[in-house]
Amino acid sequence: MSDAQMKTFGVVDGLEVQEIILRADSGASVSVLSWGAVIRDMIVPSRSGLQRVVLGLNSIDDYVAHSPYFGAVPGRFANRIAGGFTLDGKRHDLACNEKGITCLHGGPKGFGVRVWTVKAHTTHSVTLTLRSDDGDQGFPGTLDATCTYTLIEPATLRIELTATSDAATVVNLTNHSYFNLDGSTDILDHDVTIFADRMTPVDTNSIPTGEIAPVEGTPFDFREARPVRHEAIQVYDINYVLRGGRFGGALDHAATVHSSKSDVTLQVHTDQPGVQFYNAAFLNCPVPGLDGATYDQFGALCLETQFFPDSPNQPTFPSTVLRPGEVYSHRTEFRFS
C-alpha cells in the first residue's frame, strides 16, 4: 500500500505541522493535521458528485488564532470541568479558560491546540501520538495519548483514541468536527436524530447539575428525526445519555443527520456513553473557511461522542478515572451515505 500524501502545513512553536491526506477508491478523502489531530477537510460522494461535509480553515495561523476546535481532538478532558477535582483525596486545580472558572477542552493548552507526532500513515490511515506531562494544565500523571483515523470504503471515518498514564488521572477524549452536509450557510434544516431518552441539564455556566433528565416533552427531544430549527430554543449545547453506552464494547448507533438538499446522510456510531450536540449558535469565524466560505452562527453542528461533562465532580456519572496499567479506549465511526 502506498503512503498517504503528507506535506508541511505550517509551523507552531518551532514545530512543523503536517497535513496528511487519506483517500478512498469511492472518491472520499480526509485531510488530517498533526496540530490538534484536526480533521481539516472531509469529502464524500453524493448523488450529485463530491460533497464537503466539515468546516476547515486555510492556514495554520488561522487555526491558531481563530479556530473554535474545528475538527480537533480536545483533551486531556474534552468538554467542561468546574475548576478542578479531587482524586484519591488530593485536590487538583485546573487551568480555567472559560469565564475563569471552567476548564474547557483540557485548558488553554489542551490537546486540541498542540502539535502531535505522526507515528504512521498509509493511503487509508494515520496514527498520531501526544505526551502530556504530569501537571499539564493541572492534571496529574504523565499521559500518552494515541489517535488513529482510518478511512474505510466507501465513506466511513473510524476514530480510535487511546491513552495510558503512570499515575491516577482523569481522561475524556473526543473529535470536535463541525458538520455541514450540503454547504448551506446554516444547518437549521438538517434533520437530526439522537438515540437518547435522557440528557444532563446544565447550570448557567454550562456545568451539569448532576441530574439526568428525560428529553420527553422538551425542545431537546430528537428521538425522532426533525430539523435543528426550533422556535422555542436557539442554543443546543447539551450532553445526551445514549441508550447503548457500552464503555468499550460494540459500537451503538448514537445519532443520524440528513440533508435533503444534498441527500447526504451521516450516521454516528460509538462505544461512548454520551454525545454532546452543539448547533454552533456562537460560531462567528472572522476569517474565510475552505473555498472562501463564511462560517457564521448555525453554520454547522457538532456531535461529540464522550463521557459526560464534569464527570470527575459528579459521583453518579460514569467514572473517567484512568489508573496505571489501565487503557482508556474510545471508538467512533462517522458513516456517510
mmCIF file of C-alpha atoms in Angstrom:
data_model
loop_
_atom_site.group_PDB
_atom_site.id
_atom_site.type_symbol
_atom_site.label_atom_id
_atom_site.label_comp_id
_atom_site.label_asym_id
_atom_site.label_seq_id
_atom_site.Cartn_x
_atom_site.Cartn_y
_atom_site.Cartn_z
ATOM 1 C CA MET A 1 0.000 0.000 0.000
ATOM 2 C CA SER A 2 1.429 3.376 -0.925
ATOM 3 C CA ASP A 3 1.908 6.182 1.576
ATOM 4 C CA ALA A 4 -0.755 8.793 2.020
ATOM 5 C CA GLN A 5 0.079 12.237 0.766
ATOM 6 C CA MET A 6 1.838 14.217 3.519
ATOM 7 C CA LYS A 7 3.145 17.765 3.377
ATOM 8 C CA THR A 8 4.109 20.581 5.726
ATOM 9 C CA PHE A 9 1.128 22.813 6.555
ATOM 10 C CA GLY A 10 2.998 25.339 8.701
ATOM 11 C CA VAL A 11 4.966 25.795 11.914
ATOM 12 C CA VAL A 12 3.719 26.240 15.505
ATOM 13 C CA ASP A 13 6.065 26.855 18.446
ATOM 14 C CA GLY A 14 9.001 25.872 16.249
ATOM 15 C CA LEU A 15 7.412 22.527 15.331
ATOM 16 C CA GLU A 16 6.349 21.582 11.811
ATOM 17 C CA VAL A 17 2.667 20.855 11.349
ATOM 18 C CA GLN A 18 1.982 18.073 8.857
ATOM 19 C CA GLU A 19 -1.103 17.614 6.685
ATOM 20 C CA ILE A 20 -1.931 14.027 5.753
ATOM 21 C CA ILE A 21 -4.489 13.188 3.057
ATOM 22 C CA LEU A 22 -6.384 9.882 3.289
ATOM 23 C CA ARG A 23 -8.137 8.662 0.150
ATOM 24 C CA ALA A 24 -10.713 6.013 -0.762
ATOM 25 C CA ASP A 25 -11.465 4.473 -4.162
ATOM 26 C CA SER A 26 -15.000 5.923 -3.922
ATOM 27 C CA GLY A 27 -13.568 9.459 -4.142
ATOM 28 C CA ALA A 28 -13.911 10.122 -0.420
ATOM 29 C CA SER A 29 -10.966 11.881 1.213
ATOM 30 C CA VAL A 30 -9.980 13.167 4.635
ATOM 31 C CA SER A 31 -7.348 15.777 5.454
ATOM 32 C CA VAL A 32 -5.726 15.461 8.891
ATOM 33 C CA LEU A 33 -3.408 17.963 10.604
ATOM 34 C CA SER A 34 -0.845 16.997 13.210
ATOM 35 C CA TRP A 35 -1.770 20.235 15.052
ATOM 36 C CA GLY A 36 -4.629 19.261 17.355
ATOM 37 C CA ALA A 37 -5.105 15.969 15.448
ATOM 38 C CA VAL A 38 -7.509 18.136 13.434
ATOM 39 C CA ILE A 39 -9.772 16.833 10.673
ATOM 40 C CA ARG A 40 -9.274 19.794 8.349
ATOM 41 C CA ASP A 41 -11.404 18.597 5.433
ATOM 42 C CA MET A 42 -13.657 15.676 4.558
ATOM 43 C CA ILE A 43 -15.125 14.959 1.124
ATOM 44 C CA VAL A 44 -17.694 12.225 0.488
ATOM 45 C CA PRO A 45 -19.533 11.040 -2.627
ATOM 46 C CA SER A 46 -23.113 12.190 -3.101
ATOM 47 C CA ARG A 47 -25.683 11.702 -5.849
ATOM 48 C CA SER A 48 -24.629 14.967 -7.446
ATOM 49 C CA GLY A 49 -20.874 14.486 -7.046
ATOM 50 C CA LEU A 50 -18.355 15.011 -4.272
ATOM 51 C CA GLN A 51 -19.591 16.923 -1.223
ATOM 52 C CA ARG A 52 -17.573 18.628 1.511
ATOM 53 C CA VAL A 53 -19.080 17.795 4.924
ATOM 54 C CA VAL A 54 -16.914 19.597 7.539
ATOM 55 C CA LEU A 55 -15.694 23.112 8.279
ATOM 56 C CA GLY A 56 -11.985 23.869 7.946
ATOM 57 C CA LEU A 57 -9.513 26.737 7.622
ATOM 58 C CA ASN A 58 -6.848 27.711 5.112
ATOM 59 C CA SER A 59 -3.689 28.226 7.164
ATOM 60 C CA ILE A 60 -2.151 27.183 10.449
ATOM 61 C CA ASP A 61 -2.141 30.840 11.514
ATOM 62 C CA ASP A 62 -5.914 30.925 11.054
ATOM 63 C CA TYR A 63 -6.296 27.768 13.141
ATOM 64 C CA VAL A 64 -4.140 29.079 15.977
ATOM 65 C CA ALA A 65 -5.862 32.471 16.057
ATOM 66 C CA HIS A 66 -9.481 31.690 15.215
ATOM 67 C CA SER A 67 -10.450 28.006 15.321
ATOM 68 C CA PRO A 68 -13.211 27.038 17.796
ATOM 69 C CA TYR A 69 -11.757 23.492 17.870
ATOM 70 C CA PHE A 70 -12.682 22.826 14.215
ATOM 71 C CA GLY A 71 -12.101 19.073 13.790
ATOM 72 C CA ALA A 72 -9.756 18.828 16.791
ATOM 73 C CA VAL A 73 -9.216 16.148 19.440
ATOM 74 C CA PRO A 74 -9.608 18.048 22.732
ATOM 75 C CA GLY A 75 -8.024 16.727 25.916
ATOM 76 C CA ARG A 76 -6.913 15.750 28.432
ATOM 77 C CA PHE A 77 -10.596 16.159 29.259
ATOM 78 C CA ALA A 78 -12.972 17.144 26.454
ATOM 79 C CA ASN A 79 -15.912 19.382 27.359
ATOM 80 C CA ARG A 80 -16.044 21.058 30.785
ATOM 81 C CA ILE A 81 -14.787 20.558 34.324
ATOM 82 C CA ALA A 82 -15.820 23.050 37.016
ATOM 83 C CA GLY A 83 -12.491 24.434 38.218
ATOM 84 C CA GLY A 84 -10.844 21.220 39.283
ATOM 85 C CA PHE A 85 -11.489 17.921 41.018
ATOM 86 C CA THR A 86 -10.447 15.714 43.923
ATOM 87 C CA LEU A 87 -8.941 12.309 43.191
ATOM 88 C CA ASP A 88 -7.837 9.834 45.879
ATOM 89 C CA GLY A 89 -8.148 12.597 48.454
ATOM 90 C CA LYS A 90 -5.972 15.129 46.629
ATOM 91 C CA ARG A 91 -7.307 18.321 45.072
ATOM 92 C CA HIS A 92 -6.225 19.219 41.534
ATOM 93 C CA ASP A 93 -6.972 22.778 40.405
ATOM 94 C CA LEU A 94 -7.073 23.084 36.623
ATOM 95 C CA ALA A 95 -6.173 25.824 34.163
ATOM 96 C CA CYS A 96 -9.505 27.557 33.538
ATOM 97 C CA ASN A 97 -10.036 29.058 30.101
ATOM 98 C CA GLU A 98 -13.786 29.760 30.162
ATOM 99 C CA LYS A 99 -15.087 32.610 32.338
ATOM 100 C CA GLY A 100 -12.095 31.995 34.592
ATOM 101 C CA ILE A 101 -13.982 29.228 36.394
ATOM 102 C CA THR A 102 -14.237 26.352 33.914
ATOM 103 C CA CYS A 103 -11.615 24.142 32.301
ATOM 104 C CA LEU A 104 -12.907 23.738 28.740
ATOM 105 C CA HIS A 105 -11.479 21.018 26.472
ATOM 106 C CA GLY A 106 -8.443 20.475 28.687
ATOM 107 C CA GLY A 107 -7.485 24.095 29.305
ATOM 108 C CA PRO A 108 -5.775 26.828 27.263
ATOM 109 C CA LYS A 109 -3.002 24.460 26.151
ATOM 110 C CA GLY A 110 -5.122 21.355 25.729
ATOM 111 C CA PHE A 111 -4.560 18.592 23.193
ATOM 112 C CA GLY A 112 -6.631 20.379 20.535
ATOM 113 C CA VAL A 113 -4.048 23.164 20.192
ATOM 114 C CA ARG A 114 -0.864 21.097 20.458
ATOM 115 C CA VAL A 115 1.348 19.550 17.789
ATOM 116 C CA TRP A 116 1.019 15.767 17.774
ATOM 117 C CA THR A 117 3.606 13.361 16.341
ATOM 118 C CA VAL A 118 2.801 11.428 13.149
ATOM 119 C CA LYS A 119 3.774 7.845 14.013
ATOM 120 C CA ALA A 120 2.473 6.006 10.941
ATOM 121 C CA HIS A 121 0.447 6.689 7.826
ATOM 122 C CA THR A 122 -0.821 4.912 4.713
ATOM 123 C CA THR A 123 -3.275 5.789 1.971
ATOM 124 C CA HIS A 124 -6.175 4.984 4.282
ATOM 125 C CA SER A 125 -4.922 5.565 7.826
ATOM 126 C CA VAL A 126 -2.837 7.842 10.044
ATOM 127 C CA THR A 127 -1.761 7.434 13.674
ATOM 128 C CA LEU A 128 -0.737 10.400 15.824
ATOM 129 C CA THR A 129 0.631 10.450 19.381
ATOM 130 C CA LEU A 130 0.968 13.046 22.117
ATOM 131 C CA ARG A 131 2.594 13.028 25.564
ATOM 132 C CA SER A 132 1.067 15.166 28.309
ATOM 133 C CA ASP A 133 3.412 15.631 31.290
ATOM 134 C CA ASP A 134 2.431 15.320 34.935
ATOM 135 C CA GLY A 135 0.825 18.605 35.987
ATOM 136 C CA ASP A 136 -0.028 19.648 32.420
ATOM 137 C CA GLN A 137 -2.925 22.159 32.769
ATOM 138 C CA GLY A 138 -3.236 20.886 36.359
ATOM 139 C CA PHE A 139 -3.918 17.229 35.523
ATOM 140 C CA PRO A 140 -1.959 14.581 37.430
ATOM 141 C CA GLY A 141 0.133 11.836 35.819
ATOM 142 C CA THR A 142 2.148 11.627 32.610
ATOM 143 C CA LEU A 143 -0.344 10.595 29.942
ATOM 144 C CA ASP A 144 0.400 9.130 26.498
ATOM 145 C CA ALA A 145 -2.439 9.565 24.002
ATOM 146 C CA THR A 146 -2.902 7.998 20.563
ATOM 147 C CA CYS A 147 -5.328 8.973 17.792
ATOM 148 C CA THR A 148 -5.833 6.797 14.711
ATOM 149 C CA TYR A 149 -8.020 7.880 11.792
ATOM 150 C CA THR A 150 -8.940 5.204 9.230
ATOM 151 C CA LEU A 151 -10.906 5.886 6.040
ATOM 152 C CA ILE A 152 -12.996 2.829 5.154
ATOM 153 C CA GLU A 153 -14.726 2.306 1.804
ATOM 154 C CA PRO A 154 -16.864 3.830 0.598
ATOM 155 C CA ALA A 155 -17.071 6.763 3.063
ATOM 156 C CA THR A 156 -16.639 5.859 6.742
ATOM 157 C CA LEU A 157 -14.136 7.556 9.019
ATOM 158 C CA ARG A 158 -13.163 5.422 12.003
ATOM 159 C CA ILE A 159 -11.666 7.213 15.005
ATOM 160 C CA GLU A 160 -9.744 5.255 17.647
ATOM 161 C CA LEU A 161 -8.476 7.121 20.719
ATOM 162 C CA THR A 162 -6.410 5.521 23.482
ATOM 163 C CA ALA A 163 -4.458 6.720 26.499
ATOM 164 C CA THR A 164 -2.323 5.363 29.340
ATOM 165 C CA SER A 165 -0.991 7.123 32.447
ATOM 166 C CA ASP A 166 1.740 6.470 35.022
ATOM 167 C CA ALA A 167 -0.470 7.827 37.816
ATOM 168 C CA ALA A 168 -4.166 8.091 38.550
ATOM 169 C CA THR A 169 -5.786 10.792 36.428
ATOM 170 C CA VAL A 170 -8.973 11.562 34.508
ATOM 171 C CA VAL A 171 -9.321 11.426 30.742
ATOM 172 C CA ASN A 172 -12.075 12.066 28.218
ATOM 173 C CA LEU A 173 -11.215 12.468 24.521
ATOM 174 C CA THR A 174 -13.436 13.152 21.508
ATOM 175 C CA ASN A 175 -13.423 14.562 17.994
ATOM 176 C CA HIS A 176 -14.843 18.052 17.582
ATOM 177 C CA SER A 177 -15.695 18.181 13.872
ATOM 178 C CA TYR A 178 -18.222 20.767 12.700
ATOM 179 C CA PHE A 179 -20.528 19.104 10.161
ATOM 180 C CA ASN A 180 -22.423 20.756 7.312
ATOM 181 C CA LEU A 181 -23.707 18.187 4.821
ATOM 182 C CA ASP A 182 -24.691 20.468 1.944
ATOM 183 C CA GLY A 183 -22.614 23.659 2.036
ATOM 184 C CA SER A 184 -25.562 25.860 3.039
ATOM 185 C CA THR A 185 -24.932 28.918 5.194
ATOM 186 C CA ASP A 186 -26.640 27.166 8.125
ATOM 187 C CA ILE A 187 -27.715 23.674 9.225
ATOM 188 C CA LEU A 188 -31.118 24.640 10.634
ATOM 189 C CA ASP A 189 -32.866 22.460 8.037
ATOM 190 C CA HIS A 190 -30.629 19.428 8.597
ATOM 191 C CA ASP A 191 -32.726 16.616 10.089
ATOM 192 C CA VAL A 192 -31.234 15.194 13.296
ATOM 193 C CA THR A 193 -31.999 12.031 15.251
ATOM 194 C CA ILE A 194 -30.306 11.348 18.593
ATOM 195 C CA PHE A 195 -30.850 7.909 20.125
ATOM 196 C CA ALA A 196 -31.129 9.085 23.712
ATOM 197 C CA ASP A 197 -34.058 9.284 26.115
ATOM 198 C CA ARG A 198 -32.186 11.377 28.692
ATOM 199 C CA MET A 199 -29.793 14.310 28.947
ATOM 200 C CA THR A 200 -27.657 16.021 31.585
ATOM 201 C CA PRO A 201 -29.089 19.518 32.288
ATOM 202 C CA VAL A 202 -26.613 22.326 32.996
ATOM 203 C CA ASP A 203 -26.401 25.478 35.087
ATOM 204 C CA THR A 204 -25.704 28.995 33.818
ATOM 205 C CA ASN A 205 -22.009 28.121 33.436
ATOM 206 C CA SER A 206 -22.818 25.068 31.259
ATOM 207 C CA ILE A 207 -21.804 22.692 34.062
ATOM 208 C CA PRO A 208 -24.090 19.677 34.636
ATOM 209 C CA THR A 209 -26.290 19.930 37.698
ATOM 210 C CA GLY A 210 -25.881 16.203 38.345
ATOM 211 C CA GLU A 211 -29.422 15.469 37.261
ATOM 212 C CA ILE A 212 -30.160 13.010 34.464
ATOM 213 C CA ALA A 213 -33.439 14.213 32.986
ATOM 214 C CA PRO A 214 -35.812 12.880 30.322
ATOM 215 C CA VAL A 215 -35.913 14.636 26.953
ATOM 216 C CA GLU A 216 -39.603 13.866 26.522
ATOM 217 C CA GLY A 217 -41.705 16.998 26.418
ATOM 218 C CA THR A 218 -38.699 19.301 25.931
ATOM 219 C CA PRO A 219 -37.171 21.041 22.879
ATOM 220 C CA PHE A 220 -34.200 18.687 23.367
ATOM 221 C CA ASP A 221 -36.150 15.653 22.162
ATOM 222 C CA PHE A 222 -34.554 14.342 18.953
ATOM 223 C CA ARG A 223 -35.650 10.727 19.357
ATOM 224 C CA GLU A 224 -37.419 11.066 16.025
ATOM 225 C CA ALA A 225 -35.851 12.907 13.100
ATOM 226 C CA ARG A 226 -36.616 16.612 12.993
ATOM 227 C CA PRO A 227 -34.882 19.791 11.813
ATOM 228 C CA VAL A 228 -32.382 21.536 14.069
ATOM 229 C CA ARG A 229 -34.537 24.675 13.734
ATOM 230 C CA HIS A 230 -36.821 25.082 16.764
ATOM 231 C CA GLU A 231 -38.800 28.215 17.650
ATOM 232 C CA ALA A 232 -38.575 27.554 21.409
ATOM 233 C CA ILE A 233 -34.806 27.319 21.684
ATOM 234 C CA GLN A 234 -31.810 28.876 19.950
ATOM 235 C CA VAL A 235 -28.855 27.201 21.620
ATOM 236 C CA TYR A 236 -28.267 23.461 21.632
ATOM 237 C CA ASP A 237 -25.125 22.638 23.611
ATOM 238 C CA ILE A 238 -26.063 19.650 25.739
ATOM 239 C CA ASN A 239 -24.868 16.141 26.568
ATOM 240 C CA TYR A 240 -27.201 13.263 25.742
ATOM 241 C CA VAL A 241 -27.152 9.968 27.651
ATOM 242 C CA LEU A 242 -27.048 7.357 24.916
ATOM 243 C CA ARG A 243 -29.142 4.229 25.172
ATOM 244 C CA GLY A 244 -26.177 1.960 24.471
ATOM 245 C CA GLY A 245 -23.291 3.352 26.484
ATOM 246 C CA ARG A 246 -21.238 0.187 26.255
ATOM 247 C CA PHE A 247 -17.971 1.680 27.523
ATOM 248 C CA GLY A 248 -15.648 -0.076 25.086
ATOM 249 C CA GLY A 249 -17.981 -2.742 23.714
ATOM 250 C CA ALA A 250 -19.638 -2.963 20.299
ATOM 251 C CA LEU A 251 -20.492 0.309 18.601
ATOM 252 C CA ASP A 252 -24.016 1.650 19.078
ATOM 253 C CA HIS A 253 -25.940 3.984 16.789
ATOM 254 C CA ALA A 254 -25.801 7.347 18.551
ATOM 255 C CA ALA A 255 -27.163 9.830 16.015
ATOM 256 C CA THR A 256 -28.154 10.422 12.402
ATOM 257 C CA VAL A 257 -28.006 13.659 10.399
ATOM 258 C CA HIS A 258 -29.561 14.077 6.950
ATOM 259 C CA SER A 259 -29.582 16.901 4.419
ATOM 260 C CA SER A 260 -32.458 16.799 1.938
ATOM 261 C CA LYS A 261 -30.576 19.350 -0.186
ATOM 262 C CA SER A 262 -27.536 17.117 -0.835
ATOM 263 C CA ASP A 263 -29.212 13.824 0.148
ATOM 264 C CA VAL A 264 -26.123 13.049 2.259
ATOM 265 C CA THR A 265 -26.680 11.141 5.495
ATOM 266 C CA LEU A 266 -24.260 10.901 8.418
ATOM 267 C CA GLN A 267 -24.615 8.118 10.960
ATOM 268 C CA VAL A 268 -22.581 8.368 14.183
ATOM 269 C CA HIS A 269 -21.721 5.070 15.875
ATOM 270 C CA THR A 270 -19.750 4.913 19.105
ATOM 271 C CA ASP A 271 -18.843 2.939 22.218
ATOM 272 C CA GLN A 272 -19.082 6.036 24.430
ATOM 273 C CA PRO A 273 -21.928 6.698 26.923
ATOM 274 C CA GLY A 274 -22.752 10.218 25.755
ATOM 275 C CA VAL A 275 -22.789 12.642 22.851
ATOM 276 C CA GLN A 276 -22.654 16.444 23.034
ATOM 277 C CA PHE A 277 -24.921 18.089 20.463
ATOM 278 C CA TYR A 278 -23.938 21.664 19.582
ATOM 279 C CA ASN A 279 -25.664 23.716 16.892
ATOM 280 C CA ALA A 280 -22.843 26.288 16.555
ATOM 281 C CA ALA A 281 -25.069 29.007 17.993
ATOM 282 C CA PHE A 282 -21.987 31.047 18.908
ATOM 283 C CA LEU A 283 -19.980 30.459 15.747
ATOM 284 C CA ASN A 284 -18.561 33.645 14.215
ATOM 285 C CA CYS A 285 -15.313 32.921 12.389
ATOM 286 C CA PRO A 286 -13.630 36.174 11.250
ATOM 287 C CA VAL A 287 -11.543 34.554 8.500
ATOM 288 C CA PRO A 288 -12.674 32.704 5.363
ATOM 289 C CA GLY A 289 -13.082 28.951 5.505
ATOM 290 C CA LEU A 290 -12.397 26.363 2.823
ATOM 291 C CA ASP A 291 -13.090 27.666 -0.681
ATOM 292 C CA GLY A 292 -13.701 31.103 0.839
ATOM 293 C CA ALA A 293 -16.794 30.045 2.769
ATOM 294 C CA THR A 294 -18.125 32.220 5.590
ATOM 295 C CA TYR A 295 -18.688 30.413 8.896
ATOM 296 C CA ASP A 296 -21.340 32.162 10.977
ATOM 297 C CA GLN A 297 -23.988 31.293 13.555
ATOM 298 C CA PHE A 298 -25.591 27.875 12.978
ATOM 299 C CA GLY A 299 -23.115 27.211 10.164
ATOM 300 C CA ALA A 300 -22.537 23.629 11.286
ATOM 301 C CA LEU A 301 -23.345 21.139 14.019
ATOM 302 C CA CYS A 302 -21.172 19.037 16.301
ATOM 303 C CA LEU A 303 -21.799 15.536 17.654
ATOM 304 C CA GLU A 304 -19.009 14.927 20.176
ATOM 305 C CA THR A 305 -19.055 11.341 21.456
ATOM 306 C CA GLN A 306 -17.770 11.351 25.021
ATOM 307 C CA PHE A 307 -18.083 10.657 28.722
ATOM 308 C CA PHE A 308 -20.272 13.200 30.483
ATOM 309 C CA PRO A 309 -19.054 16.750 31.216
ATOM 310 C CA ASP A 310 -17.722 17.426 34.729
ATOM 311 C CA SER A 311 -17.728 13.687 35.475
ATOM 312 C CA PRO A 312 -14.830 13.991 37.969
ATOM 313 C CA ASN A 313 -17.151 16.081 40.187
ATOM 314 C CA GLN A 314 -20.323 14.061 39.593
ATOM 315 C CA PRO A 315 -20.283 10.746 41.515
ATOM 316 C CA THR A 316 -23.437 9.477 39.793
ATOM 317 C CA PHE A 317 -21.911 9.852 36.310
ATOM 318 C CA PRO A 318 -19.788 7.110 34.702
ATOM 319 C CA SER A 319 -16.218 7.324 36.005
ATOM 320 C CA THR A 320 -13.484 8.893 33.869
ATOM 321 C CA VAL A 321 -10.647 7.849 36.198
ATOM 322 C CA LEU A 322 -7.683 6.182 34.497
ATOM 323 C CA ARG A 323 -5.146 4.328 36.649
ATOM 324 C CA PRO A 324 -1.680 2.902 35.876
ATOM 325 C CA GLY A 325 -1.932 -0.368 33.986
ATOM 326 C CA GLU A 326 -5.310 0.537 32.506
ATOM 327 C CA VAL A 327 -6.012 1.690 28.934
ATOM 328 C CA TYR A 328 -8.526 4.371 28.075
ATOM 329 C CA SER A 329 -10.203 3.428 24.782
ATOM 330 C CA HIS A 330 -12.684 5.287 22.598
ATOM 331 C CA ARG A 331 -14.037 4.231 19.204
ATOM 332 C CA THR A 332 -16.364 6.269 16.988
ATOM 333 C CA GLU A 333 -17.323 5.942 13.323
ATOM 334 C CA PHE A 334 -18.744 8.666 11.085
ATOM 335 C CA ARG A 335 -20.567 6.723 8.351
ATOM 336 C CA PHE A 336 -21.636 8.710 5.289
ATOM 337 C CA SER A 337 -24.078 7.519 2.662
#
